[in-house]
Amino acid sequence: MTVPAALLHASSHQHKGLPPARDGDELSRPLESAGVREFWDNIRPERQTDMSRTAKSAGLDIAELRELLTTIIHKKTRSGAVAMELYTHRCCDLYGSLSDADRTVFLRTLAHEFCAPKGAALEAASAYIEGATRSPDPAQSAHLARTLRDSLTPQYTELFDQINRLPGGFAFLVHMRADMLAHIREDRQDTAARAMSDALMKKLETWIIGTLDLKRITWNSPAYTIEKLGQYESVHAVKSWLDVKRRLGNGRRCFGFFHRSVPMEPLVFVWVALTDSITSNVQSILREREPTSPHGEENAECAIFYSINSQLGLSGVDLGNFLIKRVVGVLRAELPNISTFCTLSPLPRFRAWLDQWLTPERLANPPTDMGIPVQAQRDLLSLVPAASTWTAALKHIINSRGWTSDQDNLGAMEPVVRALGAHYLVNVKRGNSSCAYDPVANFHLRNGACLHRLNWRGNTSYSGLRQSLELMCNYNYVLDRIEDNNERYVRDGSIAVSGDDPYIAQAKALAAQRSPSAPRL
């Protein structure tokens, strides 16, 4: 069923006592997620609930919760599968009616009181060790091994299994895991909740296999689906229906993976722009009506993947890799002229890393092996006479409000920021591993992409400035090099390069000159 945006906005205006929206007004209005969600809740049977229960939090009785969870997990009912399904439904309804605070209590109770019992695990381990040394019977050993494995399995996994059997249960668990991750961010010491989140992630990974459908999302897709694009977009915020329509228009593509039990809600989706060259600025994609070749999208030569998003509850589940590969196949079949598949990606941790890198020691004694041109250092110092080093001048400028409005600042900062950005991508690693510290870089390099080009002022939005000093990066998926690139990166962290960016080349050359024991930061 496709519901025009005008209908959604007209109904919401009438509900608020306002005059109906005029034809065309709805496109310039912001996405009213609450109104859209309310509309769909009222017409979709699987989303209908007792409004008296969901109007406000029902509160949480811990004793009743323990009893309900015990009944489901230990199957303490003699009425069979139907009764078990009803108990599980009741549990889901209860969870859905709770406030955020009570949901946290629910999750903590589940994680701490329904994990793997230590006593049972120790007893099973002792029995397995004793049996292995005394009895050569393979059947007995297998039985003891199965008992030990069962004792180490957290009890809450039975609840997850029961919920997944319900209609819409998979989506419910995805949103429940999002709540788990939110709680973990607030309480990083809750290792039991972290273990439960990891266990659910493994379950979701298993259940996803063979259940995903790739779909192209267009302006004619269901309004509920389009609303979800705005809700889950985490890279470049969607501001209005017109913004969505532009991103779904001519020269644009959006593809998503949908779970068969939730056919209107994308689990992961990617935005694509069809262009005649590798794009260096994301605003040229977001603001232009048709960022295609002048001769039409059928003659476009490049597909630019400029935003990949997944539901928070699927964090850690690697769907983006498969989505990109499938979309490349679809685009090659539809538009044979496209020969370049490239991203325009953020550096989400670059500014935070730079703030940590600018230690008092480096402010007083700047490193000499970063490849910063001498003239660029002088240019920075000329802008901040009170600074005694180029690193001190750099820190002063990036902490100054409105520095991007000054052309002198921009000219002096470009070679410095690009050189530091190249060092950050090429040489800064995650802990003691060989993986890139930047999560976006690690994702694409692990998938077999080449590091192609750093783009100064690639994202001039506030978010781009705050996260990466407006720097963006192109990762190039050179199809006949993907497997080799992936193997080398996974093996020893080798980063493949496809372009002629001088800053990336310099960072790789300087890295080769450093001794293996040199600090990576």
PDB file of N, CA and C in Angstrom, residues 235-236 247 252 279-288 304 306-307 344-345 455 457-461 464 470 472:
ATOM      1  N   VAL A 235      24.318   9.578   8.872  1.00  0.00           N
ATOM      2  CA  VAL A 235      25.496  10.225   8.293  1.00  0.00           C
ATOM      3  C   VAL A 235      25.165  11.641   7.832  1.00  0.00           C
ATOM      4  N   HIS A 236      24.146  11.777   6.989  1.00  0.00           N
ATOM      5  CA  HIS A 236      23.725  13.082   6.482  1.00  0.00           C
ATOM      6  C   HIS A 236      22.233  13.236   6.774  1.00  0.00           C
ATOM      7  N   ARG A 247      16.774  12.922  -2.872  1.00  0.00           N
ATOM      8  CA  ARG A 247      17.722  11.797  -2.782  1.00  0.00           C
ATOM      9  C   ARG A 247      17.212  10.545  -3.501  1.00  0.00           C
ATOM     10  N   ARG A 252      19.679   9.252  -8.802  1.00  0.00           N
ATOM     11  CA  ARG A 252      19.869   8.776  -7.429  1.00  0.00           C
ATOM     12  C   ARG A 252      19.359   7.344  -7.323  1.00  0.00           C
ATOM     13  N   THR A 279      33.125  12.122  -7.056  1.00  0.00           N
ATOM     14  CA  THR A 279      32.722  13.338  -6.369  1.00  0.00           C
ATOM     15  C   THR A 279      33.597  13.603  -5.154  1.00  0.00           C
ATOM     16  N   SER A 280      33.909  14.898  -4.924  1.00  0.00           N
ATOM     17  CA  SER A 280      34.778  15.268  -3.805  1.00  0.00           C
ATOM     18  C   SER A 280      34.045  16.035  -2.711  1.00  0.00           C
ATOM     19  N   ASN A 281      32.795  16.419  -2.936  1.00  0.00           N
ATOM     20  CA  ASN A 281      32.056  17.215  -1.966  1.00  0.00           C
ATOM     21  C   ASN A 281      30.638  16.682  -1.833  1.00  0.00           C
ATOM     22  N   VAL A 282      30.240  16.368  -0.612  1.00  0.00           N
ATOM     23  CA  VAL A 282      28.934  15.736  -0.429  1.00  0.00           C
ATOM     24  C   VAL A 282      27.789  16.727  -0.597  1.00  0.00           C
ATOM     25  N   GLN A 283      28.041  18.026  -0.355  1.00  0.00           N
ATOM     26  CA  GLN A 283      26.977  19.002  -0.552  1.00  0.00           C
ATOM     27  C   GLN A 283      26.546  19.067  -2.013  1.00  0.00           C
ATOM     28  N   SER A 284      27.477  18.799  -2.936  1.00  0.00           N
ATOM     29  CA  SER A 284      27.101  18.793  -4.351  1.00  0.00           C
ATOM     30  C   SER A 284      26.127  17.668  -4.665  1.00  0.00           C
ATOM     31  N   ILE A 285      26.118  16.628  -3.847  1.00  0.00           N
ATOM     32  CA  ILE A 285      25.163  15.533  -4.014  1.00  0.00           C
ATOM     33  C   ILE A 285      23.858  15.836  -3.297  1.00  0.00           C
ATOM     34  N   LEU A 286      23.958  16.331  -2.079  1.00  0.00           N
ATOM     35  CA  LEU A 286      22.766  16.530  -1.261  1.00  0.00           C
ATOM     36  C   LEU A 286      21.912  17.682  -1.740  1.00  0.00           C
ATOM     37  N   ARG A 287      22.518  18.682  -2.376  1.00  0.00           N
ATOM     38  CA  ARG A 287      21.774  19.886  -2.740  1.00  0.00           C
ATOM     39  C   ARG A 287      21.377  19.928  -4.200  1.00  0.00           C
ATOM     40  N   GLU A 288      22.148  19.299  -5.069  1.00  0.00           N
ATOM     41  CA  GLU A 288      21.803  19.324  -6.482  1.00  0.00           C
ATOM     42  C   GLU A 288      20.601  18.432  -6.737  1.00  0.00           C
ATOM     43  N   ILE A 304      28.487   6.655  -6.805  1.00  0.00           N
ATOM     44  CA  ILE A 304      29.067   7.150  -5.561  1.00  0.00           C
ATOM     45  C   ILE A 304      28.189   6.714  -4.386  1.00  0.00           C
ATOM     46  N   TYR A 306      27.371   7.304  -0.899  1.00  0.00           N
ATOM     47  CA  TYR A 306      27.700   8.415  -0.004  1.00  0.00           C
ATOM     48  C   TYR A 306      27.119   8.278   1.398  1.00  0.00           C
ATOM     49  N   SER A 307      26.368   7.220   1.660  1.00  0.00           N
ATOM     50  CA  SER A 307      25.872   7.015   3.019  1.00  0.00           C
ATOM     51  C   SER A 307      25.355   5.582   3.161  1.00  0.00           C
ATOM     52  N   LEU A 344      31.996   8.209  -0.927  1.00  0.00           N
ATOM     53  CA  LEU A 344      32.365   9.529  -0.409  1.00  0.00           C
ATOM     54  C   LEU A 344      32.060   9.438   1.082  1.00  0.00           C
ATOM     55  N   SER A 345      33.101   9.189   1.865  1.00  0.00           N
ATOM     56  CA  SER A 345      32.924   8.738   3.243  1.00  0.00           C
ATOM     57  C   SER A 345      33.473   9.733   4.260  1.00  0.00           C
ATOM     58  N   ASN A 455      39.567  14.552   0.540  1.00  0.00           N
ATOM     59  CA  ASN A 455      38.890  15.715  -0.029  1.00  0.00           C
ATOM     60  C   ASN A 455      38.774  16.825   1.005  1.00  0.00           C
ATOM     61  N   ARG A 457      37.482  20.097   2.563  1.00  0.00           N
ATOM     62  CA  ARG A 457      36.165  20.712   2.538  1.00  0.00           C
ATOM     63  C   ARG A 457      35.158  19.800   1.837  1.00  0.00           C
ATOM     64  N   GLY A 458      35.292  18.508   2.077  1.00  0.00           N
ATOM     65  CA  GLY A 458      34.380  17.544   1.476  1.00  0.00           C
ATOM     66  C   GLY A 458      32.997  17.563   2.090  1.00  0.00           C
ATOM     67  N   ASN A 459      32.895  18.003   3.359  1.00  0.00           N
ATOM     68  CA  ASN A 459      31.598  18.113   4.028  1.00  0.00           C
ATOM     69  C   ASN A 459      31.621  19.385   4.857  1.00  0.00           C
ATOM     70  N   THR A 460      31.009  20.439   4.344  1.00  0.00           N
ATOM     71  CA  THR A 460      31.076  21.752   4.984  1.00  0.00           C
ATOM     72  C   THR A 460      29.957  21.982   5.995  1.00  0.00           C
ATOM     73  N   SER A 461      29.225  20.933   6.343  1.00  0.00           N
ATOM     74  CA  SER A 461      28.178  21.066   7.342  1.00  0.00           C
ATOM     75  C   SER A 461      28.802  21.166   8.734  1.00  0.00           C
ATOM     76  N   GLY A 464      30.237  17.864   9.680  1.00  0.00           N
ATOM     77  CA  GLY A 464      31.511  17.599   9.029  1.00  0.00           C
ATOM     78  C   GLY A 464      32.656  18.332   9.695  1.00  0.00           C
ATOM     79  N   GLU A 470      35.910  18.981   8.231  1.00  0.00           N
ATOM     80  CA  GLU A 470      35.345  19.038   6.880  1.00  0.00           C
ATOM     81  C   GLU A 470      36.058  18.109   5.886  1.00  0.00           C
ATOM     82  N   MET A 472      36.787  14.620   3.931  1.00  0.00           N
ATOM     83  CA  MET A 472      36.115  13.385   3.535  1.00  0.00           C
ATOM     84  C   MET A 472      37.076  12.551   2.698  1.00  0.00           C
TER      85      MET A 472
END
